CSV table of C-alpha atoms in Angstrom, one decimal:
chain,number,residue,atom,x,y,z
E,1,UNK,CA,0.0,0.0,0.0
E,2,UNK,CA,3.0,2.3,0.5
E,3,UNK,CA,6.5,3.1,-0.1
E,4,UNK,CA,8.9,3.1,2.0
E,5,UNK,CA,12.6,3.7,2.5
E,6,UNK,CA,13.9,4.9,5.7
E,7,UNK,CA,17.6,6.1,5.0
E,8,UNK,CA,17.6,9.5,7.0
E,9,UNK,CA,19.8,8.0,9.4
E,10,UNK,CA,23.7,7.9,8.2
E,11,UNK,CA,24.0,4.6,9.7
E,12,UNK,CA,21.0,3.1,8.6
E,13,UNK,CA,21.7,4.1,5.1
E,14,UNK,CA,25.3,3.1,5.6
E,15,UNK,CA,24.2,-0.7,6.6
E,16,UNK,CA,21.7,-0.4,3.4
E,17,UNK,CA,25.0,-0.1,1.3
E,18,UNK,CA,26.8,-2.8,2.7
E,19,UNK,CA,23.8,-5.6,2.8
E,20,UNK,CA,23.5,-8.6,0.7
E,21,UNK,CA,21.0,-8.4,-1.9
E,22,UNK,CA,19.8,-11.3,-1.0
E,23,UNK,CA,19.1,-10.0,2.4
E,24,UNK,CA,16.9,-6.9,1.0
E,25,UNK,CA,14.8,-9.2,-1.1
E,26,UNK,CA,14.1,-11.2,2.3
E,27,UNK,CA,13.2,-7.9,3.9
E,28,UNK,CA,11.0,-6.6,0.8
E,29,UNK,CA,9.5,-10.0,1.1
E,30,UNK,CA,8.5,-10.2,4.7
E,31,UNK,CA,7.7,-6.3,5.1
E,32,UNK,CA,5.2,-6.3,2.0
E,33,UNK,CA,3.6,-9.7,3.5
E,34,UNK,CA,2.9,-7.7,6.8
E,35,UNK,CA,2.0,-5.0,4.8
E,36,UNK,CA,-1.2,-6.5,2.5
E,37,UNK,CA,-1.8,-8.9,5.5
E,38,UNK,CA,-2.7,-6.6,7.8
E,39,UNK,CA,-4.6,-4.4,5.5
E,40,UNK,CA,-6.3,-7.1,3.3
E,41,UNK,CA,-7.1,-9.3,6.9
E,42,UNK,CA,-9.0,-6.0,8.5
E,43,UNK,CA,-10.9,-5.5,5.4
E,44,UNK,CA,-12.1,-8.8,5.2
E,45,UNK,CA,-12.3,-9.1,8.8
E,46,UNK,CA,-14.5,-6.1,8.8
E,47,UNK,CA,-16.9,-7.4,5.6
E,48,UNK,CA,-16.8,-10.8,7.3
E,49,UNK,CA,-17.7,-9.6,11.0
E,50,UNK,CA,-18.8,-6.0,10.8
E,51,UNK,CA,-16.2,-5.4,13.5
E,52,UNK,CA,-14.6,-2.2,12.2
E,53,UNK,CA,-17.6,1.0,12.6
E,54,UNK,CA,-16.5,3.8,10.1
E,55,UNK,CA,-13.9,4.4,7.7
E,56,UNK,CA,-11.6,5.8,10.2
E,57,UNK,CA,-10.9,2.3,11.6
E,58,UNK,CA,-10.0,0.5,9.0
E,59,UNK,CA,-8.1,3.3,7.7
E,60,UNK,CA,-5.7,3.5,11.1
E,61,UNK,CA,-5.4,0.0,10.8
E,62,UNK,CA,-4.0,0.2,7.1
E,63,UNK,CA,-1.6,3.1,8.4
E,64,UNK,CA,-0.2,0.7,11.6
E,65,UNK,CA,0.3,-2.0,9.5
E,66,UNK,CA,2.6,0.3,7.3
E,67,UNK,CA,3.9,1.8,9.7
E,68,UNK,CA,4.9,-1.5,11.5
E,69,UNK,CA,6.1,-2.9,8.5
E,70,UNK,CA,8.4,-0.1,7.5
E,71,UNK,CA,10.3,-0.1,11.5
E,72,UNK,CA,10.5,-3.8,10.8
E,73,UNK,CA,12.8,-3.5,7.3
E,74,UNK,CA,13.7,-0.1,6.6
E,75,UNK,CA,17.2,-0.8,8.0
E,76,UNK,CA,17.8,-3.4,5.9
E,77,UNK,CA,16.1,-3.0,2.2
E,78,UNK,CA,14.8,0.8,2.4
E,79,UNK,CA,10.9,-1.0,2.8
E,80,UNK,CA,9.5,-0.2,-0.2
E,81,UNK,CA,7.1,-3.1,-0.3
E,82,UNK,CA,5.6,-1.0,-3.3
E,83,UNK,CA,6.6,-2.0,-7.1
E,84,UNK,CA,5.3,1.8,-7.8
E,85,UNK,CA,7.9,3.0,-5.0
E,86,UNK,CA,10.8,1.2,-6.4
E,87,UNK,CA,9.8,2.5,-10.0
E,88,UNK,CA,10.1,6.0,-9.1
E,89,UNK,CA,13.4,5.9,-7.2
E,90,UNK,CA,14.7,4.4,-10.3
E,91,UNK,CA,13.8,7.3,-12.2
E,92,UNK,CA,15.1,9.7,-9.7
E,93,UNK,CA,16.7,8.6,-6.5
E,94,UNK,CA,19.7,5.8,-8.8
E,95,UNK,CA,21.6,6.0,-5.3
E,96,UNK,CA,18.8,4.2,-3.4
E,97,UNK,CA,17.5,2.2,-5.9
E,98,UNK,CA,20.3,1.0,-8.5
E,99,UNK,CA,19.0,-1.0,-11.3
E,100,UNK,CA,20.4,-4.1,-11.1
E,101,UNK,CA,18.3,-4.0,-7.9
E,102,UNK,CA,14.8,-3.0,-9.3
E,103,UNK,CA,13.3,-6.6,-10.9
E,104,UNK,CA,14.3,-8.8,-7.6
E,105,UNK,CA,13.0,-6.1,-5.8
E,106,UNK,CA,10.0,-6.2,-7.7
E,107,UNK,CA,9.8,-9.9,-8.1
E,108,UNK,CA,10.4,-9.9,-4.0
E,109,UNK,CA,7.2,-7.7,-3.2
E,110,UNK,CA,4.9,-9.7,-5.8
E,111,UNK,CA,5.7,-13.1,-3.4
E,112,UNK,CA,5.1,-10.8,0.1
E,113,UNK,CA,1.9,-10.0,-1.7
E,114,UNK,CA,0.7,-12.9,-3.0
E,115,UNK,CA,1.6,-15.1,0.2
E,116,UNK,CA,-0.3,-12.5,2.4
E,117,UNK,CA,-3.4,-13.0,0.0
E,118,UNK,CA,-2.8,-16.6,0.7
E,119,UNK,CA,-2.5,-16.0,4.3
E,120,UNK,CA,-5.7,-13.7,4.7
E,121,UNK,CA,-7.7,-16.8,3.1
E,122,UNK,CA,-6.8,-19.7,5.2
E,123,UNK,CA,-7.2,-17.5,8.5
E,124,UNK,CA,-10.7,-15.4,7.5
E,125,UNK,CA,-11.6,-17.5,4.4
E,126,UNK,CA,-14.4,-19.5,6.1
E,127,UNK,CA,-15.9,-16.3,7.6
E,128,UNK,CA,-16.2,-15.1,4.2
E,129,UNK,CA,-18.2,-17.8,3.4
E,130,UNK,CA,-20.4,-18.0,6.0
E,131,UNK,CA,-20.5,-14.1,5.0
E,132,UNK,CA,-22.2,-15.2,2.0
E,133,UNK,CA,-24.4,-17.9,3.3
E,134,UNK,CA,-26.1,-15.4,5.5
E,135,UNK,CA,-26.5,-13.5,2.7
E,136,UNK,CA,-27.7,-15.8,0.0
E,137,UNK,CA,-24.8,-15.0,-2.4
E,138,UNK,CA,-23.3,-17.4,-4.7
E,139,UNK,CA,-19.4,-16.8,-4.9
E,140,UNK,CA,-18.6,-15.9,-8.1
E,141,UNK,CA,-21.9,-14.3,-9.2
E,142,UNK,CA,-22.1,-10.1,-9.3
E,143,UNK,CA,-23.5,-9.9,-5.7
E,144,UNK,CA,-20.0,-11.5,-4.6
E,145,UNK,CA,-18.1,-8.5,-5.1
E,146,UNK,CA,-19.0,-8.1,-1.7
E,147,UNK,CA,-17.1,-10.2,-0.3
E,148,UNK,CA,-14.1,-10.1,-3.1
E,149,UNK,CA,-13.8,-6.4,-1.9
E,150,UNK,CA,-11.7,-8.4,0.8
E,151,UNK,CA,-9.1,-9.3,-1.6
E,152,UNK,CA,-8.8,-6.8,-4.7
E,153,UNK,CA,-10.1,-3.5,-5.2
E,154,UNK,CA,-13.8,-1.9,-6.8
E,155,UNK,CA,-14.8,1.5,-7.9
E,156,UNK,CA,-16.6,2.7,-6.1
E,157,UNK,CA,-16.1,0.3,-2.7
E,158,UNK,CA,-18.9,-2.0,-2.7
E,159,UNK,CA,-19.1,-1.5,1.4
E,160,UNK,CA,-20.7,1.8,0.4
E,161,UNK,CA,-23.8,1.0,-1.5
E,162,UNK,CA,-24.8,4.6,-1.4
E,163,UNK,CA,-22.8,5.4,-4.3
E,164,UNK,CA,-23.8,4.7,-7.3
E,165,UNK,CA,-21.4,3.6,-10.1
E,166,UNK,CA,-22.0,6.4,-12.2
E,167,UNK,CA,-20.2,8.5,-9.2
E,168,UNK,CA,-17.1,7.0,-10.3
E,169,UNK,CA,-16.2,6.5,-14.4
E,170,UNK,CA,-13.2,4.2,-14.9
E,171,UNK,CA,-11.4,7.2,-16.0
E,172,UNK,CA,-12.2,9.1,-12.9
E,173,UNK,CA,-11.4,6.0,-10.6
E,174,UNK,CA,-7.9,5.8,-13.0
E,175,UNK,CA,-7.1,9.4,-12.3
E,176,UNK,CA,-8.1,9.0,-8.4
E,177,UNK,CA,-5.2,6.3,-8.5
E,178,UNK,CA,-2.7,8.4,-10.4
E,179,UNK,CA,-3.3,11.6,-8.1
E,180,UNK,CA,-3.7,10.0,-4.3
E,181,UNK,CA,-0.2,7.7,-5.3
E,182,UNK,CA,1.4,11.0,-6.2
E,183,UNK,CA,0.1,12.9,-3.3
E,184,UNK,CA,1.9,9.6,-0.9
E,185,UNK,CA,5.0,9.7,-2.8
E,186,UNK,CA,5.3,13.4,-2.8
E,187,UNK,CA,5.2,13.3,1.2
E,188,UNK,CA,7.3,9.7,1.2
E,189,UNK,CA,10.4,11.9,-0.3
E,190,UNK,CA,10.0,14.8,1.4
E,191,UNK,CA,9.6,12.9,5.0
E,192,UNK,CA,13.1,10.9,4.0
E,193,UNK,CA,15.1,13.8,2.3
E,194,UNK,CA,17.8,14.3,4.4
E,195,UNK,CA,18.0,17.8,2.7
E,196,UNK,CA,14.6,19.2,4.0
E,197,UNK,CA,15.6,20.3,7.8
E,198,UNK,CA,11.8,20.3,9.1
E,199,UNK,CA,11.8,16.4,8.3
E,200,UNK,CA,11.2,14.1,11.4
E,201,UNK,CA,13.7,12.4,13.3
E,202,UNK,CA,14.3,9.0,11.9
E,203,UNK,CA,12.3,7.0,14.4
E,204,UNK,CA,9.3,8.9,14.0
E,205,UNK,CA,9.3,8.7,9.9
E,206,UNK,CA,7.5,5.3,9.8
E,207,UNK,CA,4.6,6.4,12.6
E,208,UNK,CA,4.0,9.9,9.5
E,209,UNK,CA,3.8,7.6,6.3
E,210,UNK,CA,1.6,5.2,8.3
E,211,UNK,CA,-0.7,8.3,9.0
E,212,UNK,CA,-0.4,10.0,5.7
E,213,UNK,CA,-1.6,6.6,4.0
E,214,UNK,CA,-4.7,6.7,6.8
E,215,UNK,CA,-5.3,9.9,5.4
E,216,UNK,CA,-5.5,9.1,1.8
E,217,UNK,CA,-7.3,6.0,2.8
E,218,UNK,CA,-10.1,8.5,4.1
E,219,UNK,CA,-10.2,10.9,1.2
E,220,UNK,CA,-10.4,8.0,-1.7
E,221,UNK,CA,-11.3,4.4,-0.4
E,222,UNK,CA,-14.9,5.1,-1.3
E,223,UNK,CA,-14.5,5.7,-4.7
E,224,UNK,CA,-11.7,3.2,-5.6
E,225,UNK,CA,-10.6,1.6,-2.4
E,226,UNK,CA,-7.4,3.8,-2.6
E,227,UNK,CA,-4.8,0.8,-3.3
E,228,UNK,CA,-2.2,3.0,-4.7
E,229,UNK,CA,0.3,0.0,-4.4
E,230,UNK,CA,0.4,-2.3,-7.8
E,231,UNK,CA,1.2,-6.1,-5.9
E,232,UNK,CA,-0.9,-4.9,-2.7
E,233,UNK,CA,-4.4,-5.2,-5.5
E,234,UNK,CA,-3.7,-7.8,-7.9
E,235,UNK,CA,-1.5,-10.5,-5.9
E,236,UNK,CA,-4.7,-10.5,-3.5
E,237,UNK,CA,-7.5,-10.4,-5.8
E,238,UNK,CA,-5.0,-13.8,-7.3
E,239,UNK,CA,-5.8,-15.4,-4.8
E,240,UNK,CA,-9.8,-14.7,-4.8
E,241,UNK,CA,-9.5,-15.8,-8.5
E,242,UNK,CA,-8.6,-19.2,-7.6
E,243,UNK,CA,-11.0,-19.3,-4.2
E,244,UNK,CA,-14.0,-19.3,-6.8
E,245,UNK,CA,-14.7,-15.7,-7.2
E,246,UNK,CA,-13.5,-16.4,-10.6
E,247,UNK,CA,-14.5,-13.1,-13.6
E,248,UNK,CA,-15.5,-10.7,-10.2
E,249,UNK,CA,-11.9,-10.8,-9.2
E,250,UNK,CA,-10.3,-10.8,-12.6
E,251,UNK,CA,-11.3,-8.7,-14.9
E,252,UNK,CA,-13.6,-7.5,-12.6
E,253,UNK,CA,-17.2,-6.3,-12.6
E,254,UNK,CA,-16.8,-3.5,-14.6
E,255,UNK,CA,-13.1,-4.7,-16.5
E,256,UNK,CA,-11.1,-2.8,-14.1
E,257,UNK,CA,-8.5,-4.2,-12.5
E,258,UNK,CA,-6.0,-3.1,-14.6
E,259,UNK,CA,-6.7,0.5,-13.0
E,260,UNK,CA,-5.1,-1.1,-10.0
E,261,UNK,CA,-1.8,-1.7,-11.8
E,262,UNK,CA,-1.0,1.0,-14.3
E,263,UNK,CA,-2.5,3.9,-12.1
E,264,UNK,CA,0.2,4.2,-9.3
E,265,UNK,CA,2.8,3.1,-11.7
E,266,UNK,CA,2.3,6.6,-13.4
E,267,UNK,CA,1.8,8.7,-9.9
E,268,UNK,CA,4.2,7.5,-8.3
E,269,UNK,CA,6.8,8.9,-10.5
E,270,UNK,CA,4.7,11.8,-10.9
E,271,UNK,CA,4.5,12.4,-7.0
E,272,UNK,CA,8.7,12.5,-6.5
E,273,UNK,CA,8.9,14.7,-9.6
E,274,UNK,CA,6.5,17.1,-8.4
E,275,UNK,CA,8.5,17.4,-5.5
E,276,UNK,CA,11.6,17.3,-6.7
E,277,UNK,CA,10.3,20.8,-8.7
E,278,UNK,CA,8.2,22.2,-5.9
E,279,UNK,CA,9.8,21.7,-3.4
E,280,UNK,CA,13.3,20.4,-3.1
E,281,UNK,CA,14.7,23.1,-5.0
E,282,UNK,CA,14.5,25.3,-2.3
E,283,UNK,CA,16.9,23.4,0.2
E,284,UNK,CA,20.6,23.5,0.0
E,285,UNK,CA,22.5,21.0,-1.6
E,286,UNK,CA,25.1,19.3,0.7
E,287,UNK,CA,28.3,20.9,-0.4
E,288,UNK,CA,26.2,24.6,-0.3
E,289,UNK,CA,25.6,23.7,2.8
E,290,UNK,CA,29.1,22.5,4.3
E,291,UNK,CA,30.1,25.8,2.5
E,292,UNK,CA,27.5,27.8,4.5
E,293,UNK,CA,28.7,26.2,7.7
E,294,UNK,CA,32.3,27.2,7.2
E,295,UNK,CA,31.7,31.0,6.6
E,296,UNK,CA,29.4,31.7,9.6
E,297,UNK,CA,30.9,33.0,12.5
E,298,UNK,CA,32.5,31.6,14.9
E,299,UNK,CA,33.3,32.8,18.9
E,300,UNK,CA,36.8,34.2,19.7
E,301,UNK,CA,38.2,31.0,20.4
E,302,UNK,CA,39.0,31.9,24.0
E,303,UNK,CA,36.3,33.6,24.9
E,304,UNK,CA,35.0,30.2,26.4
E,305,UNK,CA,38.1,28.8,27.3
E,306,UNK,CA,38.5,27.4,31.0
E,307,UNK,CA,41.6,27.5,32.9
E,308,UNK,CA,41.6,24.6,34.2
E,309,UNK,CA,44.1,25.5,37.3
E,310,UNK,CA,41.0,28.4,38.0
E,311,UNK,CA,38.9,25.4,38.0
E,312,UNK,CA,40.8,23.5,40.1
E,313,UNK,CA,41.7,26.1,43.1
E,314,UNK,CA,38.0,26.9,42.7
E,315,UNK,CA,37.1,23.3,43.6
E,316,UNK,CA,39.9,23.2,46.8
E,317,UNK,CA,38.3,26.3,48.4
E,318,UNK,CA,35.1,24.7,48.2
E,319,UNK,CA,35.8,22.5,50.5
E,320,UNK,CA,36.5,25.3,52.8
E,321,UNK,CA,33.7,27.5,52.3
E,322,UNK,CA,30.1,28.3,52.0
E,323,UNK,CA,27.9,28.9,48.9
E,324,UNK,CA,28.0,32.6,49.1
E,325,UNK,CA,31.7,33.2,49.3
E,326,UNK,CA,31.5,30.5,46.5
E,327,UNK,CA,29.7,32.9,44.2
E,328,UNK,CA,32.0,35.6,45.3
E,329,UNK,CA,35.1,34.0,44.3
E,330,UNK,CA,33.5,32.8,41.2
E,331,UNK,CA,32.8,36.2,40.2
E,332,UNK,CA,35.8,37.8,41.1
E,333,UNK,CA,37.6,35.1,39.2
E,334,UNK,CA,35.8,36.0,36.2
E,335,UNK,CA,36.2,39.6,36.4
E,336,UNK,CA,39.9,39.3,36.8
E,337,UNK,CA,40.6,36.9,33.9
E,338,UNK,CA,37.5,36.5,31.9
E,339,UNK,CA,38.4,32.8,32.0
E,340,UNK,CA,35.0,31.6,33.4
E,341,UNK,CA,31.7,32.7,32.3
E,342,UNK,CA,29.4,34.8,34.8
E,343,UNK,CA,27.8,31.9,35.5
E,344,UNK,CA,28.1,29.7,38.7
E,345,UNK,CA,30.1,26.1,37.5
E,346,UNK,CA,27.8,23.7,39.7
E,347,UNK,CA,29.5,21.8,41.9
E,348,UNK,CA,29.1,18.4,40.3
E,349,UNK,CA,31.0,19.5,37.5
E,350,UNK,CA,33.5,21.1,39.1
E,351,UNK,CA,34.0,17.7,41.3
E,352,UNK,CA,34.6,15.7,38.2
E,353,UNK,CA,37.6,18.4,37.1
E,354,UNK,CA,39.6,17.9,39.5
């Protein structure tokens, strides 16, 4: 459902360099299984049992599982977990994603994917069926989608029946696609650029994406179900293919799962280019900044200088004296030399001078 690279941190990005391919494909593996387990599991959890109330919770739910799934590999494959996010780093981020790496990174996510599909049906696939029991659906027929909505993705979301298809064209469920993976990958870059100095602190990079992607779940799952994430669609709605849901899961009701696999393809790429023109411009490269750094002014260089034999007859008479002649001498001291600052050198410190 996301991108996501984590390389803010020097030595996370350092280890990134120096690991095994092999190693990142395990990690792009295992983070995009978490990832389209935990968000295809609560949606058909929540079709199956009802137990989500509102958009809001499945939506946080979708963002955790992100998140979670990025603090899990970032520090080993960058996390994209997103065919679309590896795509547009190739284009325009070659450090972080060479090519040699991009088809068994791809190749990687597609068997996460697919494996979580495969996952989500053996733990919720019976409640799925007894789903459609209850409701006197046939798997398969055109009242299924349903319960396919579990696995792949419909325009608009058949869990709201309140809007009608011709509230969302195939073109206007396409272009939703293109725009909301833009808008993610837009934020993805500018979170991670190590350039942009109102970016979080590592740590907390994982916990924004997660969010952002609850956000755009919000705005667009009604319409289209707000994939944005190539694998994260069709390697699920794979699965419901074979599980008998047969023409609802591929091609679809209305022939669209294709949507689901070009769409973010094109706005991801669209997304780091709009920032890279917008927005990135305006930062200082690194050697503009190093150069920056070694013009600005600097303090006298012994205009905080401590003599350390002050120091040290400070901390004998100490032990002879109170607090206030303390103060006293520490002032005095200052005024005769300008060694020490005019403030009072706690006594701790002092101590460990000595």
């Amino acid at each position: 459902m996301c991108k996501l690279r984590l390389n803010c941190n020097h030595r996370v990005s350092c280890h990134q360099r120096h690991t095994p391919l092999l190693h990142k494909c395990v990690a792009e593996v295992v983070g995009t299984f978490f990832l389209v387990f935990f968000g295809t599991g609560i949606n058909s959890v929540a079709i199956a049992t009802g137990a989500t109330s509102g958009i809001w919770q499945g939506a946080v739910c979708w963002g955790y599982g992100a998140a979670l799934s990025v603090y899990l590999t970032a520090g080993v494959s960058g996390a994209h977990l997103n065919p679309a996010v590896s795509f547009s780093l190739l284009l325009f981020r070659r450090d972080e994603m060479p090519p040699k790496y991009f088809f068994p990174y791809v190749i990687s996510q597609f068997f996460g994917a697919l494996f979580a599909g495969i996952m989500v049906y053996a733990n919720f696939g019976s409640s799925l069926e007894a789903k459609e029991d209850a409701l006197g659906i046939e798997r398969g027929d055109s009242e299924s989608v349903e319960t396919a909505a579990g696995f792949g993705e419909y325009y608009p979301d058949p869990a709201y029946p309140s809007i009608p298809q011709s509230a969302v064209s195939t073109a206007g469920a396409f272009w939703m696609q293109v725009f909301a993976t833009g808008i993610m990958l837009m934020f993805v870059v500018g979170l991670t650029d190590e350039r942009n100095p109102s970016r979080p602190t590592p740590g907390m990079i994982p916990f924004f994406i997660g969010m952002l992607i609850s956000v755009l779940i919000c705005l667009f799952a009604p319409y289209n179900q707000a994939g944005m994430n190539p694998w994260r669609d069709f390697c699920p709605r794979l699965v419901a293919l074979w599980f008998g849901w047969g023409d609802i899961a591929i091609p679809g009701p209305r022939n669209g799962f294709w949507i689901y696999l070009l769409a973010p393809m094109i706005g991801a790429p669209l997304g780091v280019f709009a920032y890279d023109v917008l927005i990135r411009p305006a930062f200082p490269t690194e050697a503009e900044d190093l150069e920056s750094t070694s013009k600005r002014e600097r303090p006298p260089s012994g205009l905080w200088a401590n003599d350390q034999t002050d120091i040290q007859r400070i901390v004998r008479e100490l032990r002879q004296t109170d607090i206030g002649q303390l103060q006293s001498t520490l002032r005095g001291n200052s005024q005769m030399n300008g060694s020490i600052g005019p403030n009072v050198v706690s006594v701790a410190a002092m101590d460990s001078m000595a």
